[in-house]
Coordinates of C-alpha atoms and ligand atoms in Angstrom, one line a residue:
X573 CA 17.3 -13.4 1.2
X574 CA 19.2 -11.2 -1.3
X575 CA 18.3 -7.6 -0.6
X576 CA 19.0 -6.4 -4.2
X577 CA 18.9 -2.7 -5.0
X578 CA 15.5 -1.5 -6.0
X579 CA 14.4 1.9 -7.3
X580 CA 10.8 2.6 -6.5
X581 CA 8.0 4.9 -7.5
X582 CA 5.4 4.7 -4.8
X583 CA 1.8 5.9 -5.1
X584 CA -0.2 5.6 -1.9
X585 CA -3.3 6.9 0.0
X586 CA -1.5 7.1 3.4
X587 CA -3.4 5.4 5.6
X588 CA -2.1 3.3 8.4
X589 CA -0.9 0.3 6.3
X590 CA 0.5 2.7 3.7
X591 CA 2.5 4.4 6.5
X592 CA 3.8 1.0 7.7
X593 CA 4.9 0.2 4.2
X594 CA 6.6 3.5 3.8
X595 CA 8.5 3.2 7.1
X596 CA 9.5 -0.3 6.1
X597 CA 10.8 0.9 2.7
X598 CA 12.8 3.6 4.4
X599 CA 14.3 1.0 6.7
X600 CA 15.9 -0.8 3.7
X601 CA 19.1 0.9 2.5
X602 CA 19.0 -1.0 -0.8
X603 CA 15.8 0.7 -1.7
X604 CA 15.9 4.0 -3.6
X605 CA 12.6 5.8 -3.2
X606 CA 12.5 8.0 -6.3
X607 CA 9.2 9.7 -5.5
X608 CA 6.1 9.2 -3.4
X609 CA 2.8 10.3 -5.1
X610 CA -0.4 10.9 -3.2
X611 CA -3.8 9.6 -4.4
X612 CA -7.1 10.3 -2.7
X613 CA -8.6 7.3 -1.0
X614 CA -8.3 6.6 2.7
X615 CA -8.2 10.4 3.1
X616 CA -8.1 13.3 0.7
X617 CA -5.0 13.7 -1.5
X618 CA -3.6 16.8 0.3
X619 CA -3.8 15.1 3.6
X620 CA -2.1 12.0 2.1
X621 CA 0.7 14.3 0.9
X622 CA 1.1 15.8 4.3
X623 CA 1.3 12.3 5.8
X624 CA 3.9 11.3 3.2
X625 CA 6.1 14.4 3.8
X626 CA 6.0 13.9 7.6
X627 CA 6.7 10.2 7.5
X628 CA 9.6 10.6 5.1
X629 CA 11.1 13.2 7.4
X630 CA 10.5 11.1 10.4
X631 CA 12.2 8.1 8.6
X632 CA 15.3 10.1 7.5
X633 CA 14.4 10.5 3.8
X634 CA 13.4 14.2 3.7
X635 CA 14.7 14.7 0.1
X636 CA 12.3 12.3 -1.5
X637 CA 9.8 14.3 -3.7
X638 CA 6.1 14.1 -2.7
X639 CA 3.6 15.0 -5.3
X640 CA -0.2 15.2 -5.7
X641 CA -2.0 14.4 -8.9
X642 CA -5.8 14.1 -9.2
X643 CA -7.8 15.0 -6.2
X644 CA -10.8 12.9 -7.3
X645 CA -11.3 9.5 -9.0
X646 CA -11.6 9.5 -12.8
X647 CA -15.4 9.5 -12.9
X648 CA -17.1 8.8 -9.6
X649 CA -17.2 11.1 -6.5
X650 CA -14.4 10.7 -4.0
X651 CA -15.3 8.6 -0.9
X652 CA -12.8 8.5 2.0
X653 CA -12.7 6.3 5.0
X654 CA -11.8 8.2 8.2
X655 CA -13.6 5.5 10.2
X656 CA -10.9 3.0 9.1
X657 CA -7.7 5.0 9.2
X658 CA -8.7 8.1 11.3
X659 CA -9.6 11.6 10.4
X660 CA -6.1 12.4 9.1
X661 CA -5.4 8.9 7.9
X662 CA -2.9 8.0 10.6
X663 CA -5.1 6.8 13.4
X664 CA -4.4 8.5 16.7
X665 CA -1.0 9.7 15.6
X666 CA -0.1 13.4 15.6
X667 CA 2.6 13.5 13.0
X668 CA 5.0 16.5 13.1
X669 CA 4.2 19.3 10.7
X670 CA 6.5 18.6 7.8
X671 CA 9.4 21.0 7.1
X672 CA 9.3 20.3 3.4
X673 CA 6.7 21.2 0.9
X674 CA 4.7 19.2 -1.7
X675 CA 6.5 19.1 -5.1
X676 CA 5.3 21.7 -7.6
X677 CA 5.3 18.9 -10.2
X678 CA 2.0 17.1 -10.8
X679 CA 2.2 13.4 -9.8
X680 CA 1.4 12.2 -13.3
X681 CA 4.2 14.4 -14.9
X682 CA 6.6 13.1 -12.3
X683 CA 5.8 9.4 -13.1
X684 CA 6.1 9.9 -16.8
X685 CA 9.3 11.9 -16.6
X686 CA 10.9 9.4 -14.2
X687 CA 10.0 6.4 -16.3
X688 CA 11.2 8.0 -19.5
X689 CA 14.5 9.1 -17.9
X690 CA 15.2 5.6 -16.5
X691 CA 13.7 3.1 -18.9
X692 CA 13.6 -0.4 -17.5
X693 CA 14.9 0.6 -14.1
X694 CA 11.9 1.7 -11.9
X695 CA 9.5 -0.5 -10.0
X696 CA 6.0 0.9 -9.4
X697 CA 4.4 0.1 -6.1
X698 CA 0.7 1.2 -6.0
X699 CA -1.1 0.9 -2.7
X700 CA -4.0 3.2 -3.4
X701 CA -6.8 3.6 -5.8
X702 CA -5.3 3.6 -9.3
X703 CA -6.4 7.1 -10.3
X704 CA -2.9 8.6 -10.8
X705 CA -1.5 5.5 -12.4
X706 CA -4.4 5.4 -14.9
X707 CA -3.7 9.1 -15.8
X708 CA 0.0 8.3 -16.2
X709 CA -0.8 5.5 -18.6
X710 CA -3.1 7.9 -20.6
X711 CA -0.2 10.4 -20.7
X712 CA 2.5 7.7 -21.6
X713 CA 1.0 4.5 -23.1
X714 CA 4.5 3.1 -23.2
X715 CA 4.6 3.0 -19.4
X716 CA 4.3 -0.8 -19.2
X717 CA 7.4 -1.1 -21.3
X718 CA 9.3 1.7 -19.6
X719 CA 8.7 0.5 -16.0
X720 CA 10.7 -2.5 -14.8
X721 CA 7.7 -3.9 -13.1
X722 CA 4.5 -3.0 -11.2
X723 CA 3.1 -4.2 -7.9
X724 CA -0.5 -3.3 -7.1
X725 CA -2.4 -3.8 -3.8
X726 CA -5.9 -4.1 -5.0
X727 CA -8.9 -6.4 -5.7
X728 CA -10.0 -9.7 -4.2
X729 CA -10.4 -12.9 -6.2
X730 CA -13.1 -15.4 -5.2
X731 CA -12.9 -13.9 -1.7
X732 CA -15.2 -11.4 0.1
X733 CA -14.6 -7.7 -0.3
X734 CA -13.8 -5.3 2.5
X735 CA -15.8 -2.4 1.1
X736 CA -18.9 -4.1 -0.5
X737 CA -19.6 -7.8 -0.3
X738 CA -17.5 -8.3 -3.4
X739 CA -15.3 -5.2 -3.8
X740 CA -12.0 -4.3 -2.3
X741 CA -11.4 -0.6 -1.2
X742 CA -8.8 0.5 -3.8
X743 CA -10.7 -0.9 -6.8
X744 CA -14.0 0.4 -5.4
X745 CA -12.8 4.0 -4.8
X746 CA -11.9 4.3 -8.5
X747 CA -13.2 1.4 -10.5
X748 CA -12.7 3.1 -13.9
X749 CA -9.0 3.7 -13.1
X750 CA -8.5 0.1 -12.2
X751 CA -10.3 -1.0 -15.3
X752 CA -8.1 1.2 -17.4
X753 CA -4.9 0.0 -15.8
X754 CA -5.7 -3.7 -16.4
X755 CA -6.8 -3.0 -19.9
X756 CA -3.4 -1.2 -20.6
X757 CA -1.6 -4.3 -19.5
X758 CA -3.6 -6.7 -21.6
X759 CA -1.3 -8.7 -23.8
X760 CA 2.0 -7.5 -22.2
X761 CA 4.7 -10.1 -21.8
X762 CA 4.1 -12.1 -18.6
X763 CA 7.2 -10.6 -16.8
X764 CA 5.7 -7.2 -17.4
X765 CA 2.2 -8.0 -16.0
X766 CA 1.3 -6.3 -12.7
X767 CA 1.9 -8.4 -9.6
X768 CA -1.5 -8.0 -7.8
X769 CA -1.6 -8.4 -4.1
X770 CA -5.3 -8.9 -3.3
X771 CA -7.3 -9.4 -0.1
X772 CA -7.3 -13.3 -0.2
X773 CA -3.5 -12.9 0.3
X774 CA -3.0 -9.6 2.2
X775 CA -5.6 -10.4 4.8
X776 CA -3.4 -13.4 5.9
X777 CA -0.8 -10.9 7.1
X778 CA -2.4 -10.1 10.5
X779 CA -0.4 -7.8 12.6
X780 CA -1.3 -8.2 16.3
X781 CA -0.3 -6.3 19.5
X782 CA 2.4 -8.9 20.2
X783 CA 4.1 -7.9 16.9
X784 CA 4.0 -4.2 17.9
X785 CA 5.4 -5.1 21.3
X786 CA 8.2 -7.1 19.7
X787 CA 9.0 -4.3 17.3
X788 CA 9.1 -1.8 20.2
X789 CA 11.5 -4.1 22.1
X790 CA 13.7 -4.5 19.0
X791 CA 13.8 -0.7 18.9
X792 CA 15.1 -0.6 22.4
X793 CA 12.1 0.9 24.0
X794 CA 12.5 1.1 27.7
X795 CA 8.9 0.0 28.6
X796 CA 6.9 -2.9 27.1
X797 CA 4.6 -1.5 24.4
X798 CA 1.1 -2.8 25.4
X799 CA -1.9 -2.2 23.1
X800 CA -5.0 -4.2 24.0
X801 CA -8.7 -4.2 23.4
X802 CA -9.2 -3.7 27.1
X803 CA -7.6 -0.2 27.1
X804 CA -9.8 2.8 26.8
X805 CA -10.5 4.0 23.3
X806 CA -8.0 6.5 22.3
X807 CA -5.3 5.3 24.7
X808 CA -2.0 6.6 23.3
X809 CA 1.4 5.1 23.2
X810 CA 4.1 6.4 25.6
X811 CA 6.9 4.6 23.8
X812 CA 10.3 6.2 24.4
X813 CA 11.1 5.9 20.7
X814 CA 9.3 8.5 18.4
X815 CA 8.9 6.2 15.4
X816 CA 7.5 3.4 17.5
X817 CA 5.2 5.9 19.3
X818 CA 3.8 7.2 16.0
X819 CA 3.3 3.8 14.5
X820 CA 1.8 2.5 17.7
X821 CA -0.7 5.4 17.7
X822 CA -1.6 4.6 14.1
X823 CA -2.0 0.9 14.8
X824 CA -4.1 1.3 17.9
X825 CA -6.8 3.0 15.9
X826 CA -6.5 0.4 13.1
X827 CA -6.6 -2.6 15.6
X828 CA -9.8 -1.2 17.1
X829 CA -11.4 -0.8 13.6
X830 CA -10.8 -4.4 12.8
X831 CA -12.2 -5.5 16.2
X832 CA -15.3 -3.4 15.6
X833 CA -15.8 -5.3 12.4
X834 CA -15.5 -8.7 14.0
X835 CA -12.0 -9.5 12.8
X836 CA -10.3 -9.4 16.2
X837 CA -8.0 -6.8 17.7
X838 CA -5.5 -7.0 14.8
X839 CA -4.5 -5.1 11.6
X840 CA -4.5 -6.4 8.1
X841 CA -1.3 -4.7 6.8
X842 CA -2.1 -5.0 3.1
X843 CA 0.3 -2.4 1.8
X844 CA 3.2 -3.6 3.9
X845 CA 2.9 -7.0 2.2
X846 CA 2.8 -5.4 -1.2
X847 CA 6.0 -3.4 -0.4
X848 CA 7.7 -6.7 0.5
X849 CA 6.6 -8.2 -2.8
X850 CA 7.9 -5.1 -4.6
X851 CA 11.4 -5.3 -3.1
X852 CA 11.6 -9.1 -3.0
X853 CA 11.8 -9.6 0.8
X854 CA 9.0 -12.2 1.1
X855 CA 8.3 -15.4 -0.8
X856 CA 5.2 -15.7 -2.9
X857 CA 3.8 -17.5 -6.0
X858 CA 1.9 -16.0 -8.9
X859 CA -1.0 -17.1 -11.0
X860 CA -1.4 -15.5 -14.4
X861 CA -4.9 -14.2 -15.1
X862 CA -7.2 -12.0 -17.1
X863 CA -8.7 -9.5 -14.6
X864 CA -12.0 -7.7 -15.1
X865 CA -13.1 -4.7 -13.0
X866 CA -16.8 -4.1 -12.9
X867 CA -17.7 -0.4 -13.5
X868 CA -21.4 -0.6 -14.4
X869 CA -23.6 -3.0 -12.3
X870 CA -24.7 -0.9 -9.3
X871 CA -24.2 -3.6 -6.7
X872 CA -21.0 -4.9 -8.2
X873 CA -19.0 -1.7 -8.9
X874 CA -15.3 -2.1 -8.1
X875 CA -15.6 -5.9 -8.0
X876 CA -12.6 -7.7 -9.5
X877 CA -12.9 -11.1 -11.2
X878 CA -9.9 -13.2 -12.4
X879 CA -10.1 -15.6 -15.2
X880 CA -7.2 -18.1 -14.4
X881 CA -8.3 -20.6 -17.1
X882 CA -8.6 -18.5 -20.3
X883 CA -12.4 -19.0 -20.4
X884 CA -12.9 -15.5 -21.7
X885 CA -10.4 -16.1 -24.5
X886 CA -8.7 -12.8 -23.7
X887 CA -4.9 -12.2 -23.1
X888 CA -3.7 -12.2 -19.5
X889 CA -3.2 -8.7 -17.8
X890 CA -2.1 -9.6 -14.3
X891 CA -0.1 -12.0 -12.1
X892 CA -2.2 -12.6 -9.0
X893 CA 0.1 -13.1 -6.0
X894 CA -0.6 -16.2 -3.9
X895 CA 0.9 -18.4 -1.1
X896 CA 2.3 -15.7 1.2
X897 CA 4.3 -16.7 4.3
X898 CA 2.7 -14.6 7.0
X899 CA 5.0 -15.4 9.8
X900 CA 8.1 -14.6 7.7
X901 CA 6.5 -11.3 6.6
X902 CA 5.7 -10.3 10.1
X903 CA 9.1 -11.3 11.4
X904 CA 10.6 -9.2 8.6
X905 CA 8.5 -6.2 9.7
X906 CA 9.4 -6.5 13.4
X907 CA 13.1 -6.9 12.8
X908 CA 13.5 -4.4 10.0
X909 CA 11.4 -1.6 11.4
X910 CA 12.4 -2.3 15.0
X911 CA 16.1 -2.1 14.1
X912 CA 15.5 1.0 12.0
X913 CA 13.7 2.8 14.8
X914 CA 16.6 2.0 17.1
X915 CA 19.1 3.9 14.9
X916 CA 20.3 7.2 16.2
X917 CA 18.4 10.0 14.6
X918 CA 20.7 12.0 12.3
Ligands
RIB1462 O1 -8.3 -2.7 0.8 C1 -7.0 -2.4 1.5 C2 -6.4 -1.2 0.8 O2 -7.3 -0.1 0.9 C3 -5.1 -0.7 1.4 O3 -4.3 -0.1 0.4 C4 -5.6 0.3 2.4 O4 -4.6 1.3 2.7 C5 -6.7 1.0 1.7 O5 -6.2 2.0 0.9
CA1463 CA1 -3.5 2.1 0.8

């Protein structure tokens, strides 16, 4: 697999799987993280920003700017999900208080300035509700042309939702922003259409305790890293490696959440898979589609529908990602983040 240089703008609502994605991106020397912007979703925006600062420092990238934009969705009240990702968005982990500070720049300004300064160079990776990205598109309608490409974790297509029976979390938190983003891409050339990683694909990437154990071993941890449903709730990791310990404490909470919802003691690592798509380290196929995001029908708000056959007679606005290779993606995670964790801290 060619690990070609990639320059990324990341917008996230860190959250456990966002954190895993961020740690993975930091493990890849060919990836330039231009900035990390913080959208409210899993937890409030200011907590997201604190998580991002702490993780970037823990992962040896303290100079990456972290910014906040909107602290609420465009039109609906903010709903967070501490029950899924923990009260601070990082499960049981207690991340160090960051040394650095959140950028004085607004996230939207940062996106627009970066895209204008480096036309055609930057990849956008969006693993949160699309609030900030929608605002950036309002501020700079040329963003689809200025960005090299866009990867979105969001939606579910002919597959059950994870927030309502038909809606996925990111599109449900801010349905109006998602609708604006897809409308902005309508009619763009195919190679510019957002690559959309949705639940029918991301839920096939199931991280299990054995993957965590293998990652810890790859990191050189002295003791086996055991996380199991049989352990008492809140059991913390005692891993000898700090990054492994922090990720393990995040995942233990997230494993338990999935088990409480009948999915098994495992973690759907949605954002990690989207990160692999963004930097080209996992295979996938795409299906061009016209995506609609419902914003009005009370029971269906946030629901995404994809027209793959042109039945609506409207131009495409997305490339829906399909055919993941879960085992390859999980092996990539274990090897990349495990080896990264083993590196001597500078
Ligand atoms: O539905 C999964 C998405 O919602 C992921 O991005 C997760 O972090 C949450 O934000
Ligand atoms: Ca997320």
